[in-house]
mmCIF file of C-alpha atoms in Angstrom:
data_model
loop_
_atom_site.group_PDB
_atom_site.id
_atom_site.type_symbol
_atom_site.label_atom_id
_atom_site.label_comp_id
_atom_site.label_asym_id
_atom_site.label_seq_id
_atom_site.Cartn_x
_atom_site.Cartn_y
_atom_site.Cartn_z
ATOM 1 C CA UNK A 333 96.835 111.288 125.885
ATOM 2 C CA UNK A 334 96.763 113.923 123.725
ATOM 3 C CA UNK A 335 100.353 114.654 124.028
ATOM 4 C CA UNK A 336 101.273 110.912 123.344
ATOM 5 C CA UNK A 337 99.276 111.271 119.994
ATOM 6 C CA UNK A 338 101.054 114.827 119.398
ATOM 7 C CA UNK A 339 104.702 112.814 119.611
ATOM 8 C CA UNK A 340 103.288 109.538 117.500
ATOM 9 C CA UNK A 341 102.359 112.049 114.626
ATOM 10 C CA UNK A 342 105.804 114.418 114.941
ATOM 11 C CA UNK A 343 107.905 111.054 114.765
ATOM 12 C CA UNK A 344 105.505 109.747 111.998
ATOM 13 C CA UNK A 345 106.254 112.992 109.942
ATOM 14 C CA UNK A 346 109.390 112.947 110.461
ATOM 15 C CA UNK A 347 109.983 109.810 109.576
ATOM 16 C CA UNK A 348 108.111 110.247 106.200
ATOM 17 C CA UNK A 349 110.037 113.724 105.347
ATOM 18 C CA UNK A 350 113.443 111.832 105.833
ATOM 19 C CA UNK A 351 112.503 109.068 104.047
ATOM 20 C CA UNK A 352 110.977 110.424 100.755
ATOM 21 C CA UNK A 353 113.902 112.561 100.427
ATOM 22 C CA UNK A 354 116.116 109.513 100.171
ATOM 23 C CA UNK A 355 114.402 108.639 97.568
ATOM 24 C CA UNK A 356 116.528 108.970 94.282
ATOM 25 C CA UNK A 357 116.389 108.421 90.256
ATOM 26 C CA UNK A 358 118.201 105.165 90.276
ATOM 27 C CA UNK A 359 119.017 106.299 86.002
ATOM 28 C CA UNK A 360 120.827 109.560 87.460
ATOM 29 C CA UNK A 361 122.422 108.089 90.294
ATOM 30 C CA UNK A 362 123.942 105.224 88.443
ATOM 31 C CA UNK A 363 124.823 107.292 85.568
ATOM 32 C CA UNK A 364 126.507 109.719 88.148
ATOM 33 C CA UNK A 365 128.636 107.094 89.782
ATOM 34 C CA UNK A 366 129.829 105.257 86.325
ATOM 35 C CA UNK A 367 130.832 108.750 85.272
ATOM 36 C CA UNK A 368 132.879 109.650 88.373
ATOM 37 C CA UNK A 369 134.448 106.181 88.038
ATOM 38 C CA UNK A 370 135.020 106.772 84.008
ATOM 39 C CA UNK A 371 136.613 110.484 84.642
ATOM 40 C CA UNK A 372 138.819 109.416 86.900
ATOM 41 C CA UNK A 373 140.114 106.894 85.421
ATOM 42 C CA UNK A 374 140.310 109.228 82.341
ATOM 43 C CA UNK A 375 142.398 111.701 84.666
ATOM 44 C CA UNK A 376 144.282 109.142 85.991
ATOM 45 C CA UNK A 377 145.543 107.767 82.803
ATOM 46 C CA UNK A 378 146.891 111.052 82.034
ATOM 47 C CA UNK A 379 149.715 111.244 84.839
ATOM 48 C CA UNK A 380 152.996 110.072 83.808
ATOM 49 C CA UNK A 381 152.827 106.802 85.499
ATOM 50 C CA UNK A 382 156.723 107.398 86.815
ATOM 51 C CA UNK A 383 155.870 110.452 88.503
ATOM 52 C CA UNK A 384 155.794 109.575 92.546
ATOM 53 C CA UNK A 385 154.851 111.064 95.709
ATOM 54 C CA UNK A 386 156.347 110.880 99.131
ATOM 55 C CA UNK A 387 154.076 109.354 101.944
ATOM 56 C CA UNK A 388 154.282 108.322 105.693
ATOM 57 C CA UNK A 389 154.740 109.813 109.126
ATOM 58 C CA UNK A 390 156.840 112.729 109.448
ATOM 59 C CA UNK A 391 157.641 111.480 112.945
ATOM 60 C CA UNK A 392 161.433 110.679 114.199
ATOM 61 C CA UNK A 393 162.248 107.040 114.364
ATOM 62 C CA UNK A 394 164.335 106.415 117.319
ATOM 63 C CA UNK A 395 167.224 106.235 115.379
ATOM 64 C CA UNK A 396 166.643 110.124 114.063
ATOM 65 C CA UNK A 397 165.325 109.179 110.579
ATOM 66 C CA UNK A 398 162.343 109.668 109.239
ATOM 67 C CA UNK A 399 159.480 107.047 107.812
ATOM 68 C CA UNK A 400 158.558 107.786 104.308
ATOM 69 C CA UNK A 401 158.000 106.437 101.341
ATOM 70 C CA UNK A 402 157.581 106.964 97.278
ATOM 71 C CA UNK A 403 153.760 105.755 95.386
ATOM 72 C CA UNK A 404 152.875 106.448 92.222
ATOM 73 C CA UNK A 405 151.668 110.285 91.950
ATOM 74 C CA UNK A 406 148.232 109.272 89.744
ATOM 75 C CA UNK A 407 146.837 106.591 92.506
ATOM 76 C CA UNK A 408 147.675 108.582 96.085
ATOM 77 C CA UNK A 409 144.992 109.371 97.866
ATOM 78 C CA UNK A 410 146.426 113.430 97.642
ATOM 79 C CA UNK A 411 145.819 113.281 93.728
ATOM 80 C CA UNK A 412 142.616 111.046 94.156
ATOM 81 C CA UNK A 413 141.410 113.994 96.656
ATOM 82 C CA UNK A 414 142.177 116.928 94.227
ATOM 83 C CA UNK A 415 140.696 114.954 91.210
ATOM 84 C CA UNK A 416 137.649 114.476 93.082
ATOM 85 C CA UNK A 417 137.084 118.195 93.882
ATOM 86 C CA UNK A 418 136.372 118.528 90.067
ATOM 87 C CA UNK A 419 134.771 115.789 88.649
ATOM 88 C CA UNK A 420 131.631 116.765 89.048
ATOM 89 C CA UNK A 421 132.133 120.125 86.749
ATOM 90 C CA UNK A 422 132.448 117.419 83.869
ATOM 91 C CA UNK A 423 129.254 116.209 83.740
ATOM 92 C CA UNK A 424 128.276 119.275 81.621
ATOM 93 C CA UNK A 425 129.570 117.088 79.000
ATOM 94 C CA UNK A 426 127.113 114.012 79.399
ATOM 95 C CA UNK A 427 123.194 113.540 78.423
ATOM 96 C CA UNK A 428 120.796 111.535 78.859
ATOM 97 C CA UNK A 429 120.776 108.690 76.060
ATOM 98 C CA UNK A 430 118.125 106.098 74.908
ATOM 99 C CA UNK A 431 119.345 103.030 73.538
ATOM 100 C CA UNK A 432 117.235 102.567 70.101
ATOM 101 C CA UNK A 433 117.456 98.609 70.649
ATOM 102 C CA UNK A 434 116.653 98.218 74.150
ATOM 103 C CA UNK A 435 115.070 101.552 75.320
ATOM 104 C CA UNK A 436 117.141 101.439 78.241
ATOM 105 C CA UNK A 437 118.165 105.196 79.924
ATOM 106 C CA UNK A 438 121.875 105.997 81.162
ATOM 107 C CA UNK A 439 123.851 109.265 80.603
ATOM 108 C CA UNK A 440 126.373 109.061 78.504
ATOM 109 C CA UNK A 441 129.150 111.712 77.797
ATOM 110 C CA UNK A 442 128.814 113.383 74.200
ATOM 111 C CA UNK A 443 131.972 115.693 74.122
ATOM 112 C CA UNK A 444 135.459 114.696 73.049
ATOM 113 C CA UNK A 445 137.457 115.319 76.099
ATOM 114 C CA UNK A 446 139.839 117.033 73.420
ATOM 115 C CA UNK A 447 139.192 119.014 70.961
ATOM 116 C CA UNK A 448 139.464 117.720 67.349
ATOM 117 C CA UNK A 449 139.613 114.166 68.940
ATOM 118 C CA UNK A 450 138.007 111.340 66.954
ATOM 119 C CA UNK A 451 137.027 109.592 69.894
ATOM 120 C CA UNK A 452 134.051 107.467 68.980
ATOM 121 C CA UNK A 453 130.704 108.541 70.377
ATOM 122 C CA UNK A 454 127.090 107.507 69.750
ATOM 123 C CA UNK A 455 124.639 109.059 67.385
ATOM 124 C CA UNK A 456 123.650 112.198 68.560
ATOM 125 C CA UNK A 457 119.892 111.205 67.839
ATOM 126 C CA UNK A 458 119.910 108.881 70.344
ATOM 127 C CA UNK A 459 120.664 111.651 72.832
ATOM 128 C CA UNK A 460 117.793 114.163 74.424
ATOM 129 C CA UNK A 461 119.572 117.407 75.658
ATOM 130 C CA UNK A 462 116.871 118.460 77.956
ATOM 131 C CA UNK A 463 118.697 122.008 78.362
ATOM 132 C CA UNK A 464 120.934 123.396 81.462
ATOM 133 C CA UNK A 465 118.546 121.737 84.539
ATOM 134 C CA UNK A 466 119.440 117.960 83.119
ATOM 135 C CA UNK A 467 123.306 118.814 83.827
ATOM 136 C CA UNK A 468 122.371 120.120 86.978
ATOM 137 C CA UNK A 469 120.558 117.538 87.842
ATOM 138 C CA UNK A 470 123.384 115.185 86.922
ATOM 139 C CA UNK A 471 126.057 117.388 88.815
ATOM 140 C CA UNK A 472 123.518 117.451 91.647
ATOM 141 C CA UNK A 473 123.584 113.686 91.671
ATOM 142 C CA UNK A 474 128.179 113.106 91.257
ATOM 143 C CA UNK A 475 128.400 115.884 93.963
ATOM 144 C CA UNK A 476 126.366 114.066 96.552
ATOM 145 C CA UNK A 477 127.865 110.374 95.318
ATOM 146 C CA UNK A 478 131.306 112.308 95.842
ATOM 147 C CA UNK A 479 130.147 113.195 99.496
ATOM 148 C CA UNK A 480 128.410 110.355 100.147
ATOM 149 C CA UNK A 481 131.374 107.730 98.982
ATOM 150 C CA UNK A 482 134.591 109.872 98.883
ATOM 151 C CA UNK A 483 136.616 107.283 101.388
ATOM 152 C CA UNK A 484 135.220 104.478 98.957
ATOM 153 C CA UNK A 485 135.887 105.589 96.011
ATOM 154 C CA UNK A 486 139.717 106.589 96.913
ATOM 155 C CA UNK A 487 140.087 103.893 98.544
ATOM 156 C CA UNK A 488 139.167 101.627 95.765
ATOM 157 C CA UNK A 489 141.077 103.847 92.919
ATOM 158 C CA UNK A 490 144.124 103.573 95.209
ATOM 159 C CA UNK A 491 144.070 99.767 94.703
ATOM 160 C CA UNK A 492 143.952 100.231 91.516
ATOM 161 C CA UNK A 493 141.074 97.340 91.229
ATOM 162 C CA UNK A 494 139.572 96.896 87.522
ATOM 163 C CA UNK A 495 135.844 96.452 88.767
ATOM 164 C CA UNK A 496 135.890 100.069 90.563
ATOM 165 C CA UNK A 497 132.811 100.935 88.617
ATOM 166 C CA UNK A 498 130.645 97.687 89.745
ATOM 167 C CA UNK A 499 132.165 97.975 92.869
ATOM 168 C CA UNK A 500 131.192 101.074 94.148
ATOM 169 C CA UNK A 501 128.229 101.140 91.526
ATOM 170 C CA UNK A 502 126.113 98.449 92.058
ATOM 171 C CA UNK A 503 126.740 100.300 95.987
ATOM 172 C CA UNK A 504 124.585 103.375 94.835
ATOM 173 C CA UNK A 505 122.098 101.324 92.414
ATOM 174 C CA UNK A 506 120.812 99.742 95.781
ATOM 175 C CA UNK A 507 119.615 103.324 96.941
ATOM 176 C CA UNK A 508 116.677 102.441 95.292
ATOM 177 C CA UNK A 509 115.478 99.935 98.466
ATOM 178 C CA UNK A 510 116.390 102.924 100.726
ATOM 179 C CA UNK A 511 112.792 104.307 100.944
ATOM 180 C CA UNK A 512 111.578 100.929 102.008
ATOM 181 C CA UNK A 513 114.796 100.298 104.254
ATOM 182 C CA UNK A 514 114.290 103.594 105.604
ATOM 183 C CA UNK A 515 110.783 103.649 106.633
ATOM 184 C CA UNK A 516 111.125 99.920 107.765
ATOM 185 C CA UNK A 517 114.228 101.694 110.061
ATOM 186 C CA UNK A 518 112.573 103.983 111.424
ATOM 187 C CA UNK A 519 109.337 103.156 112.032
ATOM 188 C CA UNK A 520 111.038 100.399 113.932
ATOM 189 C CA UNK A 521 112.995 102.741 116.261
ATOM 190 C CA UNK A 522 109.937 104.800 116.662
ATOM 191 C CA UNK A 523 107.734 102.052 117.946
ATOM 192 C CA UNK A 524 110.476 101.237 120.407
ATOM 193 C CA UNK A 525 110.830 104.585 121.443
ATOM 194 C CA UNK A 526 107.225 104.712 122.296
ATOM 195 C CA UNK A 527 107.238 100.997 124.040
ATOM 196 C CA UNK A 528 109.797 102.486 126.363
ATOM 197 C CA UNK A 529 107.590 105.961 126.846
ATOM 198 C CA UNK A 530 104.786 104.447 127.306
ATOM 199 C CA UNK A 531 106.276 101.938 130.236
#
């Protein structure tokens, strides 16, 4: 008996250490995953859009040629991939800003992507640079989005959709329900597990 409750509590914990570290800031995570979208489509925009890239099999056909063919350089998944391995390095550039109307929380970016650029930005009072940890934070949140989401987010680049950002956004604003989900999972699974031990 004892060892039955022993097993109850270890799944219990388990469960509960899993769980609470799913839990997320639904303001950084959002603001991560509109960022990634908004950098890459900043990145993107620079390519010339005539430069192409060969893709396909590099297997023989059976009549001796070769399968191949030419996409645009700034959507293939190889560019997609390589743009990805530095977004997150960018968020340096964004902090946390307070709309004065509505109160509502997002980070926004505050730096000019280039210099001497007249790009037009928000009031800088608006903005609360909360020192180094913030961007870590934030770079904390786009590199585990990037993990998380990679296939989806090059996928939907690659189509070159206009909605990428509520797309795959709206995706990552629902990790808020994942404590619930994932206790509600789990507990689930564990209950089962100990119907079937207890049989």
């Amino acid at each position: 008996m004892a060892s039955w409750i022993f097993h109850m509590f270890m799944m219990m914990l388990s469960t509960f250490i899993s769980c609470s570290q799913s839990k997320r800031d639904k303001v950084l995570y959002c603001s991560a995953c509109k960022a990634i979208v908004d950098e890459l489509n900043y990145s993107i925009s620079q390519v010339d859009p005539k430069k192409t890239i060969n893709v396909g099999s590099f297997r023989l056909n059976p009549d001796g040629t070769m399968t191949d063919k030419k996409v645009p350089f700034a959507r293939s998944e190889t560019h997609l991939s390589e743009l990805l391995d530095g977004v997150c390095n960018s968020m340096s550039d964004y902090a946390l800003y307070i709309d004065p109307d509505t109160h509502h929380k997002q980070y926004r970016r505050f730096a000019p992507r280039v210099s001497g650029s007249s790009e037009d930005f928000p009031d800088f009072e608006n903005f609360k640079f909360d020192g180094p940890e913030a961007s870590n934070n934030l770079k904390f949140a786009c590199e585990t989005l990037v993990e998380e989401l990679e296939d989806d987010i090059i996928s939907l680049l690659g189509r070159d959709e206009g909605d990428v950002q509520e797309k795959l956004c709206s995706r990552v604003s629902g990790h808020s329900n994942v404590l619930r989900k994932c206790w509600l999972n789990r507990t689930l699974d564990n209950m089962e597990l100990m119907r079937t031990l207890t049989l």
